[in-house]
PDB file of C-alpha atoms in Angstrom:
ATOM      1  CA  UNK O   1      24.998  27.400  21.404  1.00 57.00           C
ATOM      2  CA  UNK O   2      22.247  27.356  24.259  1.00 61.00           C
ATOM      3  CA  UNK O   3      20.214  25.090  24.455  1.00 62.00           C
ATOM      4  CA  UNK O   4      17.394  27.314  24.432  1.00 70.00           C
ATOM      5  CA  UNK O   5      18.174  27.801  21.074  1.00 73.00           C
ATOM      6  CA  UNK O   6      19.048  24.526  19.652  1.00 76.00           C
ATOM      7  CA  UNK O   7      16.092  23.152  20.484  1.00 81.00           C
ATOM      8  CA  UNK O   8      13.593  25.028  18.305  1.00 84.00           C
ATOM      9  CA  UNK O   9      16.201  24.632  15.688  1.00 88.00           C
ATOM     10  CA  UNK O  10      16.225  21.074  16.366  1.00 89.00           C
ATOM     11  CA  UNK O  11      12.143  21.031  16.801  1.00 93.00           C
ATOM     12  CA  UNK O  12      12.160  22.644  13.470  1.00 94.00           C
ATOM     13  CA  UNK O  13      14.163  20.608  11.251  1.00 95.00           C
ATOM     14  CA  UNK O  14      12.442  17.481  12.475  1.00 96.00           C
ATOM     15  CA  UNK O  15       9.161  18.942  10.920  1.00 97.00           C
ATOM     16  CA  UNK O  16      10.947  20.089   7.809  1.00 97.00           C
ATOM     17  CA  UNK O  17      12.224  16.330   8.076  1.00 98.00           C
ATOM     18  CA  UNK O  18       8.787  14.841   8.683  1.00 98.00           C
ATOM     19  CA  UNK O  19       7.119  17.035   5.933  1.00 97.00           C
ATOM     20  CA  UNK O  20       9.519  15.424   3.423  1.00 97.00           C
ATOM     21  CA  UNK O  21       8.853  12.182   4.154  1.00 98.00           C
ATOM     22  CA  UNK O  22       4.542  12.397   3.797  1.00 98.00           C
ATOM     23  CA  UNK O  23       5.740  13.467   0.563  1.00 97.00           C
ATOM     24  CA  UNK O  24       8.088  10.449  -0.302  1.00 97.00           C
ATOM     25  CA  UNK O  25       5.899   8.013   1.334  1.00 97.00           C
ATOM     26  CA  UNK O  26       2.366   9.022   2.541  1.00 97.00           C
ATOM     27  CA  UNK O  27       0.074   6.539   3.804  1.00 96.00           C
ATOM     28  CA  UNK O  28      -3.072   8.702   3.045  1.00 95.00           C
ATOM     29  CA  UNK O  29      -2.137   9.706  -0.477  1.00 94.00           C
ATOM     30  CA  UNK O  30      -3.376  13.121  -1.706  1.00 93.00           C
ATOM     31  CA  UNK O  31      -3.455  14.827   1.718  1.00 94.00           C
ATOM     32  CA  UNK O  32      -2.203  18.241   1.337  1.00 95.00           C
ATOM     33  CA  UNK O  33       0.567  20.442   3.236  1.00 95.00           C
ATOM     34  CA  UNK O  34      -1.469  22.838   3.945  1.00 97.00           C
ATOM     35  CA  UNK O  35      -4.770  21.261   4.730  1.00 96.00           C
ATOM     36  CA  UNK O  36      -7.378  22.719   6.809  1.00 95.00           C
ATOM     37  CA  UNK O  37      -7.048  23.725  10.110  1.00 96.00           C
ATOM     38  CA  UNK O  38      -2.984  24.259   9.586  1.00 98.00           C
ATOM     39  CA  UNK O  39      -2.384  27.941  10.956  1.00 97.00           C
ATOM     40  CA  UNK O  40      -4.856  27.620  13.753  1.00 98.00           C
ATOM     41  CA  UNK O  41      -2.816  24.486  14.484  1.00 98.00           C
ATOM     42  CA  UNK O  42       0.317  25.684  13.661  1.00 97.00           C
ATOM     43  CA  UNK O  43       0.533  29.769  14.971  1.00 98.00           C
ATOM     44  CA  UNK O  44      -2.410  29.310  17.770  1.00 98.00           C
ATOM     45  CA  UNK O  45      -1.774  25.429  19.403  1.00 98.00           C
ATOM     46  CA  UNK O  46       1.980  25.337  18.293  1.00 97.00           C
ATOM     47  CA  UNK O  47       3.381  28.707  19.042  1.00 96.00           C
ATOM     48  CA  UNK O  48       1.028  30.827  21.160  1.00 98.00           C
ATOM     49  CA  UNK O  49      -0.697  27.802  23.483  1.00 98.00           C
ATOM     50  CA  UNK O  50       2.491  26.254  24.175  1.00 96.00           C
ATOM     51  CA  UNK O  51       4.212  29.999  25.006  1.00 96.00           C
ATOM     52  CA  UNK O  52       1.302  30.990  27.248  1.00 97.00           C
ATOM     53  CA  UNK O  53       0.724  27.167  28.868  1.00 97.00           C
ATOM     54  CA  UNK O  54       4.709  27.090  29.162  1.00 96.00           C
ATOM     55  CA  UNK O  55       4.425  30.173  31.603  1.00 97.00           C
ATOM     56  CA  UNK O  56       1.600  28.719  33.417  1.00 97.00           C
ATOM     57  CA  UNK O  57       2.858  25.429  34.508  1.00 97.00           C
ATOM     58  CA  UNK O  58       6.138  26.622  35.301  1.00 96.00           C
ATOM     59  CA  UNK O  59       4.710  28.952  37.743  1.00 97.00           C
ATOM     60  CA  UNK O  60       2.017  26.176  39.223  1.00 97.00           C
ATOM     61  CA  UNK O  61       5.574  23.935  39.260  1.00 97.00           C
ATOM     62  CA  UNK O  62       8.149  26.592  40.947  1.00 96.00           C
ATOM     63  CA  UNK O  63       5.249  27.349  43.383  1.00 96.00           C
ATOM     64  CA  UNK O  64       4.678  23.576  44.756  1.00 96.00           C
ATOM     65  CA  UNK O  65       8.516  23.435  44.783  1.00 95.00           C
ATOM     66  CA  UNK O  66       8.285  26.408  47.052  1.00 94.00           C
ATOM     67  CA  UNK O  67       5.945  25.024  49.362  1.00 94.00           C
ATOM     68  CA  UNK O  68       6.936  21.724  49.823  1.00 93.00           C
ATOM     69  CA  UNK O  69      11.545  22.127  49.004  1.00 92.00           C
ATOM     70  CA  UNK O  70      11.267  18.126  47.702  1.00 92.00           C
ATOM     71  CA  UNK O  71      13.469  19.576  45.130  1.00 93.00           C
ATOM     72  CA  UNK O  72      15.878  20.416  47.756  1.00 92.00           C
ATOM     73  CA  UNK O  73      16.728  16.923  48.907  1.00 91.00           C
ATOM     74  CA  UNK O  74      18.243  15.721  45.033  1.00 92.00           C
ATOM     75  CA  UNK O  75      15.826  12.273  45.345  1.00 93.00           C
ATOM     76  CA  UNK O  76      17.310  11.374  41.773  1.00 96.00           C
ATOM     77  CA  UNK O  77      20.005  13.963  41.091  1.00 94.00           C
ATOM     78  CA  UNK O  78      22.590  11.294  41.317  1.00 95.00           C
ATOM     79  CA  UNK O  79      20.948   9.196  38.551  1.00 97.00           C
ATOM     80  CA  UNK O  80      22.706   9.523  35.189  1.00 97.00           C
ATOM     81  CA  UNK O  81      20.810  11.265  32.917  1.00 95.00           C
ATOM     82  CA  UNK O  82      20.012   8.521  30.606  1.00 96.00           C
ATOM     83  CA  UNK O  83      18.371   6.946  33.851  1.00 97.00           C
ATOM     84  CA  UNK O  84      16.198   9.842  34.302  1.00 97.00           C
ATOM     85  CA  UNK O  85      15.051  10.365  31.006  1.00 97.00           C
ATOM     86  CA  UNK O  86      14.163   6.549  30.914  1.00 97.00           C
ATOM     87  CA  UNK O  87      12.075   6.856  34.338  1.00 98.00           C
ATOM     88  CA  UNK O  88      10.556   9.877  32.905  1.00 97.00           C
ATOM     89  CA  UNK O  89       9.625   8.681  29.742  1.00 97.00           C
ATOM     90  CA  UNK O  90       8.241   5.271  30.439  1.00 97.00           C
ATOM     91  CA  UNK O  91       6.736   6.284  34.017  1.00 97.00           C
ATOM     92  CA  UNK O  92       4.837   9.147  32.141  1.00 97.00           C
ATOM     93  CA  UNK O  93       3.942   7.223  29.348  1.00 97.00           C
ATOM     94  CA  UNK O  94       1.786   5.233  31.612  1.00 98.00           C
ATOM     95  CA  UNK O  95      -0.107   7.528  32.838  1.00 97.00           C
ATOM     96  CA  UNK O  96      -1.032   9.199  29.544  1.00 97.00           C
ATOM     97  CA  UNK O  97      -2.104   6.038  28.043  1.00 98.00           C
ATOM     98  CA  UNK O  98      -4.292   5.431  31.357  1.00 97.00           C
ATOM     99  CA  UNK O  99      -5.294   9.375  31.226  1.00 97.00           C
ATOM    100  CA  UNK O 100      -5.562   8.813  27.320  1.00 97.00           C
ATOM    101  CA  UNK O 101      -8.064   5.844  27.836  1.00 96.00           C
ATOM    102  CA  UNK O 102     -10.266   8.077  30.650  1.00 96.00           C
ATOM    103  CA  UNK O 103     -10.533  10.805  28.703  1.00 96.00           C
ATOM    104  CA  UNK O 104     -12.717   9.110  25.816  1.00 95.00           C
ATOM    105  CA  UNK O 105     -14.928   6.817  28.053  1.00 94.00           C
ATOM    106  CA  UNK O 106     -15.669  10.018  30.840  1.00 95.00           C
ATOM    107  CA  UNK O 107     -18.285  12.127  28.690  1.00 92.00           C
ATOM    108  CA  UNK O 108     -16.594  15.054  31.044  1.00 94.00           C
ATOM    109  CA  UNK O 109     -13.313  14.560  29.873  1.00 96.00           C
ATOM    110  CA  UNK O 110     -14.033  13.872  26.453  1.00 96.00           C
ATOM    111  CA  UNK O 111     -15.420  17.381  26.309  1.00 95.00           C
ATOM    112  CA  UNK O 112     -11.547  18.693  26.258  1.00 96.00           C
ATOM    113  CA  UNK O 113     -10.082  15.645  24.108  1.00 97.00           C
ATOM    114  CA  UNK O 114     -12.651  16.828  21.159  1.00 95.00           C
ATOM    115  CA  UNK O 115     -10.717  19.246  19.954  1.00 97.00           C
ATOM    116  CA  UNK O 116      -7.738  16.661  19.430  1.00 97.00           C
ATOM    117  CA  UNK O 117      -9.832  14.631  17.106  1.00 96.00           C
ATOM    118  CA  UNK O 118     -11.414  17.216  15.127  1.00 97.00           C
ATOM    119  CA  UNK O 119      -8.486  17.270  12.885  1.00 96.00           C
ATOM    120  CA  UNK O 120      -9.545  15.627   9.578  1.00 96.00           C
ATOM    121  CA  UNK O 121      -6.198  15.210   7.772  1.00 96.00           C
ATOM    122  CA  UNK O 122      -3.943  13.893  10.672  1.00 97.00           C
ATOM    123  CA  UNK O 123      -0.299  14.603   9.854  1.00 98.00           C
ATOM    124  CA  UNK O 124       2.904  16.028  11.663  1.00 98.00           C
ATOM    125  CA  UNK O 125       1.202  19.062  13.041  1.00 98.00           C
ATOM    126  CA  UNK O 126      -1.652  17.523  14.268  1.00 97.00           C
ATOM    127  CA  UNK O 127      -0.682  16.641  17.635  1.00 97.00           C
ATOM    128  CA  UNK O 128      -0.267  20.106  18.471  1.00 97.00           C
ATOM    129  CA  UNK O 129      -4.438  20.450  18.169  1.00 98.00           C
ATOM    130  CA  UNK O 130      -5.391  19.580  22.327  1.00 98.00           C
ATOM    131  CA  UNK O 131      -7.276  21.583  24.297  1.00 98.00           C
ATOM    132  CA  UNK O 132      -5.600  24.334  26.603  1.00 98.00           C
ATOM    133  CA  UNK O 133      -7.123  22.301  30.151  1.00 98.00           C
ATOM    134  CA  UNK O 134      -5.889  19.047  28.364  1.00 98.00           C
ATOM    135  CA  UNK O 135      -2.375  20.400  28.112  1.00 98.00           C
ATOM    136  CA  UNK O 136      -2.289  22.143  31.561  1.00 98.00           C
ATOM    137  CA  UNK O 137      -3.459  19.118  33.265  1.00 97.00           C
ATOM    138  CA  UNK O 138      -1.061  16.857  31.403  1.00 97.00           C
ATOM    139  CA  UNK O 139       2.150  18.558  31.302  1.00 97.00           C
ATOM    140  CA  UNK O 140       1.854  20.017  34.932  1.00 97.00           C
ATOM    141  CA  UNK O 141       2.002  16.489  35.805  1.00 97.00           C
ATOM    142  CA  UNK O 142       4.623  15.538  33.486  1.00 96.00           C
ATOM    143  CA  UNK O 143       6.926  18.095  34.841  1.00 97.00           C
ATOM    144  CA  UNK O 144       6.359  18.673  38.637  1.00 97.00           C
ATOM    145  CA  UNK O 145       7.841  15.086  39.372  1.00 97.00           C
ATOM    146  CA  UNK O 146      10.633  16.377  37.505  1.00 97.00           C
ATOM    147  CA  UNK O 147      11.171  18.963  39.291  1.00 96.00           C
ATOM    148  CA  UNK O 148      10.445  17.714  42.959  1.00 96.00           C
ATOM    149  CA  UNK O 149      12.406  14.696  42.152  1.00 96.00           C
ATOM    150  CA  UNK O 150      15.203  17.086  41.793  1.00 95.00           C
ATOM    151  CA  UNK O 151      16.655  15.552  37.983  1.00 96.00           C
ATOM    152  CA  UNK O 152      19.017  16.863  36.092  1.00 95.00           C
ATOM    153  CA  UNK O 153      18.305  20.782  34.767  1.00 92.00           C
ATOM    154  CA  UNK O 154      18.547  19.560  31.279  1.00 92.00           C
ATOM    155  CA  UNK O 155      16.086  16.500  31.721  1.00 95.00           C
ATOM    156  CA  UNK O 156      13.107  19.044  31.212  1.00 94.00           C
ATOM    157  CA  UNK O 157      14.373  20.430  27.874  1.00 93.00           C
ATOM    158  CA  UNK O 158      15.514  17.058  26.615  1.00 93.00           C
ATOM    159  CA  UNK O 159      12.174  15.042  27.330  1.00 95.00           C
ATOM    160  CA  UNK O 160      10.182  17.699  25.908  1.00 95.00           C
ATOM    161  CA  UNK O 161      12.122  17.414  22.881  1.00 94.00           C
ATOM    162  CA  UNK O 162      11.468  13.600  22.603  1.00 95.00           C
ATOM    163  CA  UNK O 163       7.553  14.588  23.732  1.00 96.00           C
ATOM    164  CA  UNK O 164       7.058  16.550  20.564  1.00 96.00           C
ATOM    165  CA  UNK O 165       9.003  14.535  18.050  1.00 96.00           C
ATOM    166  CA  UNK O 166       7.445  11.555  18.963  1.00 97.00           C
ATOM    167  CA  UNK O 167       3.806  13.506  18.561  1.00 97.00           C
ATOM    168  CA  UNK O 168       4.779  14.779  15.200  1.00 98.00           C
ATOM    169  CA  UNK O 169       5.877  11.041  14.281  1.00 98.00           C
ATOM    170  CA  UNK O 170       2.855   8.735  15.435  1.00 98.00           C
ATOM    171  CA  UNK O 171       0.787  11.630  13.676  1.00 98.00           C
ATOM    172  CA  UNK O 172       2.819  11.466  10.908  1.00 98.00           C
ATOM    173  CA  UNK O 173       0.770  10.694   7.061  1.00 98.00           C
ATOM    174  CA  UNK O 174       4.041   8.249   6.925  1.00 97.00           C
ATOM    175  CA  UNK O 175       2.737   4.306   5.034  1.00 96.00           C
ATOM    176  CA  UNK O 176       5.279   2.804   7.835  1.00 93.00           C
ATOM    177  CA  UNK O 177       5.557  -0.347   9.622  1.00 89.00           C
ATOM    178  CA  UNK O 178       7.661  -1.067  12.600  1.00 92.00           C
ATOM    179  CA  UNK O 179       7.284  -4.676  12.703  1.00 90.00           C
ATOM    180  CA  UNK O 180       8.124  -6.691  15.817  1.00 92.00           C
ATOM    181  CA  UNK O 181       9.434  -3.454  17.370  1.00 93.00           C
ATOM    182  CA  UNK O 182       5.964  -1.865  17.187  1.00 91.00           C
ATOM    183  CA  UNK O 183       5.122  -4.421  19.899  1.00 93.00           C
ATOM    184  CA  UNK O 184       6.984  -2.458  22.207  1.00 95.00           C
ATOM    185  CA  UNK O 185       6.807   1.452  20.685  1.00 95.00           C
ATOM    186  CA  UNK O 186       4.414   3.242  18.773  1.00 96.00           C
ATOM    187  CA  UNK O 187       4.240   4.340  15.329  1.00 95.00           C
ATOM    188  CA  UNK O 188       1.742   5.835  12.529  1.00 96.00           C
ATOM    189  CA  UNK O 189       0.538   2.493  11.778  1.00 92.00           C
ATOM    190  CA  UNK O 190      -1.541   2.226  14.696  1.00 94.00           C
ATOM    191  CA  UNK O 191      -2.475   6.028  16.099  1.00 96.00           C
ATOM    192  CA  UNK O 192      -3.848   6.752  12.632  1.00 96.00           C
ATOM    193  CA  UNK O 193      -6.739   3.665  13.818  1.00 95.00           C
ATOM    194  CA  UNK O 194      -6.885   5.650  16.775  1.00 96.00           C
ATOM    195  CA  UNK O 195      -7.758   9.210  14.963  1.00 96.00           C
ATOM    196  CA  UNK O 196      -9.922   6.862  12.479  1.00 95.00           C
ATOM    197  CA  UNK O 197     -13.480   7.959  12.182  1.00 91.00           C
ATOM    198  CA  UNK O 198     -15.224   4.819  12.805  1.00 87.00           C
ATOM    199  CA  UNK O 199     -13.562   4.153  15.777  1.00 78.00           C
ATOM    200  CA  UNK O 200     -16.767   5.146  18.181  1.00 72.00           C
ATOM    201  CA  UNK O 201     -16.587   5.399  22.135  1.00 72.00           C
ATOM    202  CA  UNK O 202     -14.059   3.792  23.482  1.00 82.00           C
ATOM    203  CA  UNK O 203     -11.515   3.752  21.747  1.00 90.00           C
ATOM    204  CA  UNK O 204      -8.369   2.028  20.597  1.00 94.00           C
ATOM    205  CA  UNK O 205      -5.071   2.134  20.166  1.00 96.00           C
ATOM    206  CA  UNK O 206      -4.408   4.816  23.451  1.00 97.00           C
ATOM    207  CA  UNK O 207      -0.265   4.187  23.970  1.00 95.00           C
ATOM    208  CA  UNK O 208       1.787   7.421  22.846  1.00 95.00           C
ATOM    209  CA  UNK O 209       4.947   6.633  22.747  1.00 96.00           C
ATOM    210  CA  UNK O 210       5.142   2.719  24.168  1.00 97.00           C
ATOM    211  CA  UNK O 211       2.255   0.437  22.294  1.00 96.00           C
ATOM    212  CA  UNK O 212       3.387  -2.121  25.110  1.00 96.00           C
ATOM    213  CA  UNK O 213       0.537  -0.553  27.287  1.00 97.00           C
ATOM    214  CA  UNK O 214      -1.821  -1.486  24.084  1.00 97.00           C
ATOM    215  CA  UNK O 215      -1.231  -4.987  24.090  1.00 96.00           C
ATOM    216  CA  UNK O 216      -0.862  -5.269  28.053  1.00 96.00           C
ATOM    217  CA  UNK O 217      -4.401  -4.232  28.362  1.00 96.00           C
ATOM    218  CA  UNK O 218      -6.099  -5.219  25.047  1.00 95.00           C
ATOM    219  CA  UNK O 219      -6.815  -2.023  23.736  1.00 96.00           C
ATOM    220  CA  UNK O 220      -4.411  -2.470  20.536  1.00 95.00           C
ATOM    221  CA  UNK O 221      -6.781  -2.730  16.975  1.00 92.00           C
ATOM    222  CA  UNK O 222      -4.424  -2.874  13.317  1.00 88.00           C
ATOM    223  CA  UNK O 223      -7.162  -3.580  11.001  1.00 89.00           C
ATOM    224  CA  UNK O 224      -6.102  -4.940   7.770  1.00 86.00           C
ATOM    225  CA  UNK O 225      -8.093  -1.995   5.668  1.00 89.00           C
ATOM    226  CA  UNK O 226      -7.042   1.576   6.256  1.00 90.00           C
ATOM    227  CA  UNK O 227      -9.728   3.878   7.960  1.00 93.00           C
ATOM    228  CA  UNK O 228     -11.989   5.710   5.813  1.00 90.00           C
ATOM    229  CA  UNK O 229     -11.374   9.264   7.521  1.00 93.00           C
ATOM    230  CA  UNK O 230     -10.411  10.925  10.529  1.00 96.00           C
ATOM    231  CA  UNK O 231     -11.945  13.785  12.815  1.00 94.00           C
ATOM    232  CA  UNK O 232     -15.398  13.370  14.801  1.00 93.00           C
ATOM    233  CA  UNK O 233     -18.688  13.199  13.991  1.00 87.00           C
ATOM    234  CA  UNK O 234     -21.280  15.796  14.115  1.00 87.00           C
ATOM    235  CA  UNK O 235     -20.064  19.390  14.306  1.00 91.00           C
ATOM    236  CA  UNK O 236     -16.956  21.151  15.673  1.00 95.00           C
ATOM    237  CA  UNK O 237     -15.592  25.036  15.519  1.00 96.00           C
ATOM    238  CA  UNK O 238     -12.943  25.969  12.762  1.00 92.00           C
ATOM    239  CA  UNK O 239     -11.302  28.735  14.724  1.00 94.00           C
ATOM    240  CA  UNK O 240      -9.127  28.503  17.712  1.00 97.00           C
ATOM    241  CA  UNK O 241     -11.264  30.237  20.148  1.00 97.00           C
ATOM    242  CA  UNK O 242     -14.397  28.161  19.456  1.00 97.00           C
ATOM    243  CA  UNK O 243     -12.679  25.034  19.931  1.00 97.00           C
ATOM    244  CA  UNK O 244     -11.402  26.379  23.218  1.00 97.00           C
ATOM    245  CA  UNK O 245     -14.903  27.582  24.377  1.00 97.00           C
ATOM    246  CA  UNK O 246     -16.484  24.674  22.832  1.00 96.00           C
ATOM    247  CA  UNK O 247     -15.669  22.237  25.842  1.00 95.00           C
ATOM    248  CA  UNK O 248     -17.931  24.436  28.198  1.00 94.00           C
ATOM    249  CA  UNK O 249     -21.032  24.853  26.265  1.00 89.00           C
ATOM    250  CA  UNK O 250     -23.934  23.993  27.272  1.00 78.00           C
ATOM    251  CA  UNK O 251     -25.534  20.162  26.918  1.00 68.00           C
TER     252      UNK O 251
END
């Protein structure tokens, strides 16, 4: 079977998965399936976005590749493919977390990371909720060192596959602790502090998929209580639209 295929199939039953388990073992107790704000995230972030963003960077991506042939000289092709993903993942990880930590201490960039914590029940799906410029800036960069780099044709596929487990997980209503291995990765336990409502500017708690970047630069918080909501405060759009066109109103 293509991969094409297999992985929505696979994207899928990880959510079906992840559903399942904020049943068996919530951490926010209560929080509903279909809370509010789920088909805007789900049909309009999730499906449509990510189709219409998808065509978008891979045209920005082929065109560089065009102009500049770096693909064309196979920098990493002879890397196995566990190597690349490795380089890819941790390499990009650090610059979201340093992105991540921008975005909520620039006023200017905080205008487009809004929308991400509007969401006032934060489970699975709601990592899908970031702003269209967010996501265009963001994976553009993720993938055009890919490609240039000249990896494997499969290492695109594959690490977005980890990209959006991984955001379902750390979103995840899941009461679960990693231990001494959340030194090193990141889990629920911490990016719930991060979505918490009383966390004000600046922030905490930034890493995405590595929490090493946390506690290399002091921005990890696990307070002992657990947070006493999520979302922002003061007023934000329902619809999909309005959050988009929210970023650019007027001061």
């Amino acid at each position: 079977m293509p991969a094409r295929i297999l992985s929505p199939l696979f994207l899928t039953a990880s959510a079906l998965i992840f559903i399942g388990l904020e049943r068996l073992i919530p951490y926010d107790r209560g929080q509903r399936i279909f809370r509010a704000g789920f088909w805007t995230d789900l049909v309009w972030y999730t499906i449509i976005q990510s189709y219409v963003l998808a065509l978008a960077i891979g045209l920005i991506i082929r065109s560089l590749d065009r102009t500049t042939g770096l693909s064309r000289l196979h920098l990493i092709s002879g890397w196995p493919l566990g190597g690349q993903l490795a380089f890819f993942l941790v390499t990009h990880d650090l610059y979201i977390y340093l992105f991540h930590r921008w975005q909520h201490r620039s006023p200017r960039l905080w205008r487009i990371h809004q929308a991400h914590h509007s969401v006032t029940d934060v489970d699975w799906l709601a990592g899908a909720r970031s702003h269209a410029l967010e996501i265009l800036i963001n994976q553009t960069i993720e993938f055009l060192p890919i490609t240039l780099l000249g990896a494997a044709p499969a290492l695109p596929l594959l690490k977005g596959m980890v990209d959006a487990i991984w955001g379902m997980f750390i979103h995840a209503n899941l009461d679960v602790r990693l231990g001494p291995v959340g030194l090193i990765i990141n889990g629920p336990e911490l990016h719930r502090w991060h979505h918490a409502r009383e966390i004000r500017k600046g922030g905490i708690n930034f890493g995405t998929k590595l929490a090493i970047w946390d506690h290399l630069f002091g921005t990890v918080a696990r307070p002992r209580r657990r947070p006493s909501g999520y979302g922002l405060r003061g007023y934000f759009p329902s619809g999909y639209l309005d959050q988009t066109l929210f970023a650019f109103r007027r001061r």
